[in-house]
Amino acid sequence: MFSKRKFLLISKINILIIILLLIIKIMPVTLSKYQSSGIGNMNSNIAFYLISADYLTQNIKLTDLTPSDEAYVYTFTIGNKKEEEISEVDIEYTLSIVTTTNLPLRYELYENTNYQEEGSVNLISTTNTVVSPDSDGTYFQNFTFEKEELYYQTPITNTYTLVIYFDQTNNDAKYQDVVEGIQIIVDSRQIIEENS
């Protein structure tokens, strides 16, 4: 019926299959021991140089966000000087920030100030915030800010600090692996003075 040789071969194959299943089962746990993530200030090194009138965008994908009592901080600048080149015309720009609404995040934006200083003014308010769906029914939050002017041959750099809060009270598994997207939009144009 069964030979000893066949029996040993089948036993070896079964043992190899069991070892393989154990390795597959243990491997994700072993790899997860070495993963880490950080919270706190992040300098995204985003700079917009308005040497000429233009429409510029920059996307930020917020991955690995975890609920925390600490803020996530992103800094970006908008200026009319890049290295030694300065704008040859007066430029005005409008800044807007568009975010997805995938996570219950709270946003603050500060211009040319430390957000932690007393008296610093958050530029985001209910008057410049609109939440609306796109054609697919996906909701986006749009923050639009007042026009800024950068004058001819005067090097100006405005530093913006975007502060994002993901409150500890939102520590829920439903937010695991959810990505929040942010788009920073700078729409600039040359200032043309009209003579009356």
PDB file of C-alpha atoms in Angstrom:
ATOM      1  CA  MET A   1       0.000   0.000   0.000  1.00  0.00           C
ATOM      2  CA  PHE A   2       2.037   2.898   1.286  1.00  0.00           C
ATOM      3  CA  SER A   3       5.725   2.671   1.168  1.00  0.00           C
ATOM      4  CA  LYS A   4       7.915   4.181   3.805  1.00  0.00           C
ATOM      5  CA  ARG A   5       9.528   6.382   1.188  1.00  0.00           C
ATOM      6  CA  LYS A   6       6.198   7.943   0.082  1.00  0.00           C
ATOM      7  CA  PHE A   7       5.191   8.439   3.687  1.00  0.00           C
ATOM      8  CA  LEU A   8       8.419  10.371   4.454  1.00  0.00           C
ATOM      9  CA  LEU A   9       8.049  12.485   1.314  1.00  0.00           C
ATOM     10  CA  ILE A  10       4.452  13.450   2.185  1.00  0.00           C
ATOM     11  CA  SER A  11       5.502  14.212   5.769  1.00  0.00           C
ATOM     12  CA  LYS A  12       8.312  16.496   4.582  1.00  0.00           C
ATOM     13  CA  ILE A  13       5.958  18.363   2.224  1.00  0.00           C
ATOM     14  CA  ASN A  14       3.413  18.831   5.035  1.00  0.00           C
ATOM     15  CA  ILE A  15       6.103  20.150   7.371  1.00  0.00           C
ATOM     16  CA  LEU A  16       7.322  22.619   4.701  1.00  0.00           C
ATOM     17  CA  ILE A  17       3.756  23.843   4.132  1.00  0.00           C
ATOM     18  CA  ILE A  18       3.233  24.328   7.877  1.00  0.00           C
ATOM     19  CA  ILE A  19       6.535  26.235   8.181  1.00  0.00           C
ATOM     20  CA  LEU A  20       5.598  28.417   5.184  1.00  0.00           C
ATOM     21  CA  LEU A  21       2.193  29.220   6.718  1.00  0.00           C
ATOM     22  CA  LEU A  22       3.844  30.104  10.033  1.00  0.00           C
ATOM     23  CA  ILE A  23       6.312  32.413   8.297  1.00  0.00           C
ATOM     24  CA  ILE A  24       3.493  34.168   6.422  1.00  0.00           C
ATOM     25  CA  LYS A  25       1.512  34.536   9.632  1.00  0.00           C
ATOM     26  CA  ILE A  26       4.443  35.855  11.701  1.00  0.00           C
ATOM     27  CA  MET A  27       6.028  38.117   9.046  1.00  0.00           C
ATOM     28  CA  PRO A  28       3.562  41.083   9.225  1.00  0.00           C
ATOM     29  CA  VAL A  29       3.942  41.208  12.996  1.00  0.00           C
ATOM     30  CA  THR A  30       7.709  41.147  12.699  1.00  0.00           C
ATOM     31  CA  LEU A  31       7.756  43.950  10.136  1.00  0.00           C
ATOM     32  CA  SER A  32       5.372  46.131  12.127  1.00  0.00           C
ATOM     33  CA  LYS A  33       7.700  46.141  15.106  1.00  0.00           C
ATOM     34  CA  TYR A  34      10.060  48.404  13.194  1.00  0.00           C
ATOM     35  CA  GLN A  35       7.635  51.008  11.898  1.00  0.00           C
ATOM     36  CA  SER A  36       7.495  54.450  13.443  1.00  0.00           C
ATOM     37  CA  SER A  37       5.932  57.806  12.774  1.00  0.00           C
ATOM     38  CA  GLY A  38       6.419  61.302  14.085  1.00  0.00           C
ATOM     39  CA  ILE A  39       4.257  64.186  15.143  1.00  0.00           C
ATOM     40  CA  GLY A  40       4.989  67.874  15.294  1.00  0.00           C
ATOM     41  CA  ASN A  41       6.497  70.584  13.174  1.00  0.00           C
ATOM     42  CA  MET A  42       7.158  69.803   9.550  1.00  0.00           C
ATOM     43  CA  ASN A  43       8.856  72.273   7.252  1.00  0.00           C
ATOM     44  CA  SER A  44       7.540  71.465   3.812  1.00  0.00           C
ATOM     45  CA  ASN A  45       9.965  73.862   2.056  1.00  0.00           C
ATOM     46  CA  ILE A  46       7.341  75.124  -0.349  1.00  0.00           C
ATOM     47  CA  ALA A  47       8.145  78.441  -1.981  1.00  0.00           C
ATOM     48  CA  PHE A  48       6.240  80.324  -4.653  1.00  0.00           C
ATOM     49  CA  TYR A  49       8.272  82.863  -6.623  1.00  0.00           C
ATOM     50  CA  LEU A  50       6.171  85.454  -8.402  1.00  0.00           C
ATOM     51  CA  ILE A  51       8.611  86.914 -10.915  1.00  0.00           C
ATOM     52  CA  SER A  52       5.833  87.248 -13.470  1.00  0.00           C
ATOM     53  CA  ALA A  53       2.063  86.885 -13.403  1.00  0.00           C
ATOM     54  CA  ASP A  54       1.212  83.211 -13.088  1.00  0.00           C
ATOM     55  CA  TYR A  55      -1.112  80.593 -11.642  1.00  0.00           C
ATOM     56  CA  LEU A  56       0.788  78.235  -9.349  1.00  0.00           C
ATOM     57  CA  THR A  57      -0.347  75.244  -7.299  1.00  0.00           C
ATOM     58  CA  GLN A  58       1.308  72.904  -4.839  1.00  0.00           C
ATOM     59  CA  ASN A  59      -0.229  69.734  -3.405  1.00  0.00           C
ATOM     60  CA  ILE A  60       0.411  68.388   0.076  1.00  0.00           C
ATOM     61  CA  LYS A  61      -0.725  64.865   0.965  1.00  0.00           C
ATOM     62  CA  LEU A  62      -1.127  64.411   4.667  1.00  0.00           C
ATOM     63  CA  THR A  63      -0.313  60.786   5.354  1.00  0.00           C
ATOM     64  CA  ASP A  64       0.425  59.139   8.681  1.00  0.00           C
ATOM     65  CA  LEU A  65      -1.672  61.653  10.604  1.00  0.00           C
ATOM     66  CA  THR A  66      -2.610  60.412  14.021  1.00  0.00           C
ATOM     67  CA  PRO A  67      -4.852  62.096  16.568  1.00  0.00           C
ATOM     68  CA  SER A  68      -2.670  64.174  18.842  1.00  0.00           C
ATOM     69  CA  ASP A  69      -2.659  67.067  21.262  1.00  0.00           C
ATOM     70  CA  GLU A  70       0.177  68.574  19.201  1.00  0.00           C
ATOM     71  CA  ALA A  71      -0.336  70.507  15.970  1.00  0.00           C
ATOM     72  CA  TYR A  72       1.053  69.601  12.562  1.00  0.00           C
ATOM     73  CA  VAL A  73       2.790  72.699  11.207  1.00  0.00           C
ATOM     74  CA  TYR A  74       3.627  73.454   7.550  1.00  0.00           C
ATOM     75  CA  THR A  75       5.434  76.594   6.413  1.00  0.00           C
ATOM     76  CA  PHE A  76       5.453  78.057   2.916  1.00  0.00           C
ATOM     77  CA  THR A  77       6.526  81.361   1.409  1.00  0.00           C
ATOM     78  CA  ILE A  78       5.360  83.612  -1.406  1.00  0.00           C
ATOM     79  CA  GLY A  79       7.755  86.247  -2.673  1.00  0.00           C
ATOM     80  CA  ASN A  80       8.807  88.324  -5.652  1.00  0.00           C
ATOM     81  CA  LYS A  81      12.514  87.446  -5.499  1.00  0.00           C
ATOM     82  CA  LYS A  82      14.221  84.220  -6.565  1.00  0.00           C
ATOM     83  CA  GLU A  83      17.949  84.172  -5.981  1.00  0.00           C
ATOM     84  CA  GLU A  84      19.050  87.488  -7.556  1.00  0.00           C
ATOM     85  CA  GLU A  85      16.045  87.942  -9.829  1.00  0.00           C
ATOM     86  CA  ILE A  86      13.392  90.399  -8.646  1.00  0.00           C
ATOM     87  CA  SER A  87      10.034  91.022 -10.291  1.00  0.00           C
ATOM     88  CA  GLU A  88      10.132  93.890 -12.773  1.00  0.00           C
ATOM     89  CA  VAL A  89       6.433  94.731 -12.339  1.00  0.00           C
ATOM     90  CA  ASP A  90       4.056  95.225  -9.437  1.00  0.00           C
ATOM     91  CA  ILE A  91       2.197  91.974  -8.789  1.00  0.00           C
ATOM     92  CA  GLU A  92      -0.901  91.154  -6.796  1.00  0.00           C
ATOM     93  CA  TYR A  93      -1.754  87.641  -5.756  1.00  0.00           C
ATOM     94  CA  THR A  94      -4.651  85.792  -4.221  1.00  0.00           C
ATOM     95  CA  LEU A  95      -3.968  82.800  -2.008  1.00  0.00           C
ATOM     96  CA  SER A  96      -6.458  79.995  -1.625  1.00  0.00           C
ATOM     97  CA  ILE A  97      -6.212  76.609   0.044  1.00  0.00           C
ATOM     98  CA  VAL A  98      -8.434  73.680  -0.931  1.00  0.00           C
ATOM     99  CA  THR A  99      -8.676  70.624   1.323  1.00  0.00           C
ATOM    100  CA  THR A 100     -10.501  67.347   1.159  1.00  0.00           C
ATOM    101  CA  THR A 101     -12.881  66.652   4.005  1.00  0.00           C
ATOM    102  CA  ASN A 102     -11.772  63.069   4.632  1.00  0.00           C
ATOM    103  CA  LEU A 103     -10.623  63.701   8.209  1.00  0.00           C
ATOM    104  CA  PRO A 104     -12.094  65.934  10.947  1.00  0.00           C
ATOM    105  CA  LEU A 105      -9.191  68.380  10.876  1.00  0.00           C
ATOM    106  CA  ARG A 106      -9.102  71.982  12.080  1.00  0.00           C
ATOM    107  CA  TYR A 107      -6.995  74.466  10.106  1.00  0.00           C
ATOM    108  CA  GLU A 108      -5.359  77.770  11.016  1.00  0.00           C
ATOM    109  CA  LEU A 109      -3.238  80.020   8.780  1.00  0.00           C
ATOM    110  CA  TYR A 110      -0.886  82.769   9.934  1.00  0.00           C
ATOM    111  CA  GLU A 111       1.055  85.285   7.847  1.00  0.00           C
ATOM    112  CA  ASN A 112       4.482  86.636   8.841  1.00  0.00           C
ATOM    113  CA  THR A 113       4.035  85.744  12.503  1.00  0.00           C
ATOM    114  CA  ASN A 114       4.676  82.939  14.946  1.00  0.00           C
ATOM    115  CA  TYR A 115       1.345  81.169  15.428  1.00  0.00           C
ATOM    116  CA  GLN A 116       2.161  80.516  19.094  1.00  0.00           C
ATOM    117  CA  GLU A 117       2.639  84.196  19.964  1.00  0.00           C
ATOM    118  CA  GLU A 118      -0.137  85.963  21.790  1.00  0.00           C
ATOM    119  CA  GLY A 119      -2.005  88.297  19.486  1.00  0.00           C
ATOM    120  CA  SER A 120      -1.239  86.365  16.292  1.00  0.00           C
ATOM    121  CA  VAL A 121      -4.252  86.408  13.979  1.00  0.00           C
ATOM    122  CA  ASN A 122      -5.673  83.295  12.325  1.00  0.00           C
ATOM    123  CA  LEU A 123      -6.562  84.219   8.729  1.00  0.00           C
ATOM    124  CA  ILE A 124      -9.122  81.404   8.419  1.00  0.00           C
ATOM    125  CA  SER A 125     -12.629  82.352   9.468  1.00  0.00           C
ATOM    126  CA  THR A 126     -16.204  81.461   8.607  1.00  0.00           C
ATOM    127  CA  THR A 127     -16.351  84.388   6.163  1.00  0.00           C
ATOM    128  CA  ASN A 128     -13.592  83.025   3.903  1.00  0.00           C
ATOM    129  CA  THR A 129     -14.456  79.303   4.176  1.00  0.00           C
ATOM    130  CA  VAL A 130     -16.747  77.448   1.783  1.00  0.00           C
ATOM    131  CA  VAL A 131     -17.516  73.718   1.880  1.00  0.00           C
ATOM    132  CA  SER A 132     -19.067  72.393  -1.314  1.00  0.00           C
ATOM    133  CA  PRO A 133     -19.247  69.200  -3.401  1.00  0.00           C
ATOM    134  CA  ASP A 134     -17.634  68.749  -6.803  1.00  0.00           C
ATOM    135  CA  SER A 135     -19.391  67.111  -9.769  1.00  0.00           C
ATOM    136  CA  ASP A 136     -18.733  63.643  -8.286  1.00  0.00           C
ATOM    137  CA  GLY A 137     -20.257  64.545  -4.923  1.00  0.00           C
ATOM    138  CA  THR A 138     -16.892  64.727  -3.121  1.00  0.00           C
ATOM    139  CA  TYR A 139     -16.824  67.546  -0.590  1.00  0.00           C
ATOM    140  CA  PHE A 140     -13.985  70.063  -0.519  1.00  0.00           C
ATOM    141  CA  GLN A 141     -13.241  72.894   1.870  1.00  0.00           C
ATOM    142  CA  ASN A 142     -12.023  76.092   0.193  1.00  0.00           C
ATOM    143  CA  PHE A 143     -10.282  78.905   2.092  1.00  0.00           C
ATOM    144  CA  THR A 144      -9.788  82.121   0.089  1.00  0.00           C
ATOM    145  CA  PHE A 145      -7.773  85.064   1.383  1.00  0.00           C
ATOM    146  CA  GLU A 146      -7.524  88.767   0.574  1.00  0.00           C
ATOM    147  CA  LYS A 147      -5.298  90.046  -2.211  1.00  0.00           C
ATOM    148  CA  GLU A 148      -1.670  90.791  -1.379  1.00  0.00           C
ATOM    149  CA  GLU A 149       0.612  93.117  -3.332  1.00  0.00           C
ATOM    150  CA  LEU A 150       4.306  92.751  -4.108  1.00  0.00           C
ATOM    151  CA  TYR A 151       5.879  95.925  -5.463  1.00  0.00           C
ATOM    152  CA  TYR A 152       8.350  96.454  -8.290  1.00  0.00           C
ATOM    153  CA  GLN A 153      12.019  96.035  -7.363  1.00  0.00           C
ATOM    154  CA  THR A 154      11.215  95.708  -3.637  1.00  0.00           C
ATOM    155  CA  PRO A 155      12.078  92.197  -2.471  1.00  0.00           C
ATOM    156  CA  ILE A 156       9.206  90.925  -0.352  1.00  0.00           C
ATOM    157  CA  THR A 157       8.658  87.429   1.017  1.00  0.00           C
ATOM    158  CA  ASN A 158       5.505  86.578   2.936  1.00  0.00           C
ATOM    159  CA  THR A 159       5.863  83.536   5.171  1.00  0.00           C
ATOM    160  CA  TYR A 160       2.716  81.541   5.867  1.00  0.00           C
ATOM    161  CA  THR A 161       2.276  78.974   8.617  1.00  0.00           C
ATOM    162  CA  LEU A 162      -0.472  76.397   8.101  1.00  0.00           C
ATOM    163  CA  VAL A 163      -1.368  74.757  11.423  1.00  0.00           C
ATOM    164  CA  ILE A 164      -3.411  71.560  11.346  1.00  0.00           C
ATOM    165  CA  TYR A 165      -5.065  69.992  14.390  1.00  0.00           C
ATOM    166  CA  PHE A 166      -6.261  66.387  14.511  1.00  0.00           C
ATOM    167  CA  ASP A 167      -7.751  66.247  17.999  1.00  0.00           C
ATOM    168  CA  GLN A 168      -7.059  63.321  20.301  1.00  0.00           C
ATOM    169  CA  THR A 169     -10.822  62.838  20.693  1.00  0.00           C
ATOM    170  CA  ASN A 170     -10.902  61.512  17.089  1.00  0.00           C
ATOM    171  CA  ASN A 171      -8.877  58.421  17.943  1.00  0.00           C
ATOM    172  CA  ASP A 172     -11.075  56.023  15.976  1.00  0.00           C
ATOM    173  CA  ALA A 173     -10.197  53.089  13.709  1.00  0.00           C
ATOM    174  CA  LYS A 174     -12.392  54.491  10.917  1.00  0.00           C
ATOM    175  CA  TYR A 175      -9.734  57.173  10.271  1.00  0.00           C
ATOM    176  CA  GLN A 176      -6.927  54.634   9.890  1.00  0.00           C
ATOM    177  CA  ASP A 177      -5.186  54.833   6.488  1.00  0.00           C
ATOM    178  CA  VAL A 178      -7.290  57.841   5.414  1.00  0.00           C
ATOM    179  CA  VAL A 179      -5.343  60.507   3.523  1.00  0.00           C
ATOM    180  CA  GLU A 180      -6.184  64.202   3.616  1.00  0.00           C
ATOM    181  CA  GLY A 181      -5.191  66.257   0.590  1.00  0.00           C
ATOM    182  CA  ILE A 182      -4.357  69.957   0.567  1.00  0.00           C
ATOM    183  CA  GLN A 183      -3.814  72.143  -2.475  1.00  0.00           C
ATOM    184  CA  ILE A 184      -2.228  75.578  -2.112  1.00  0.00           C
ATOM    185  CA  ILE A 185      -3.140  77.878  -5.012  1.00  0.00           C
ATOM    186  CA  VAL A 186      -1.461  81.208  -5.795  1.00  0.00           C
ATOM    187  CA  ASP A 187      -3.097  83.221  -8.557  1.00  0.00           C
ATOM    188  CA  SER A 188      -1.014  86.267  -9.445  1.00  0.00           C
ATOM    189  CA  ARG A 189      -1.407  89.041 -11.972  1.00  0.00           C
ATOM    190  CA  GLN A 190       0.339  92.250 -12.871  1.00  0.00           C
ATOM    191  CA  ILE A 191      -1.030  95.388 -11.268  1.00  0.00           C
ATOM    192  CA  ILE A 192      -2.066  97.809 -13.983  1.00  0.00           C
ATOM    193  CA  GLU A 193      -2.882 101.294 -12.778  1.00  0.00           C
ATOM    194  CA  GLU A 194      -5.533 103.048 -14.762  1.00  0.00           C
ATOM    195  CA  ASN A 195      -5.272 106.806 -15.299  1.00  0.00           C
ATOM    196  CA  SER A 196      -8.504 108.614 -14.629  1.00  0.00           C
TER     197      SER A 196
END
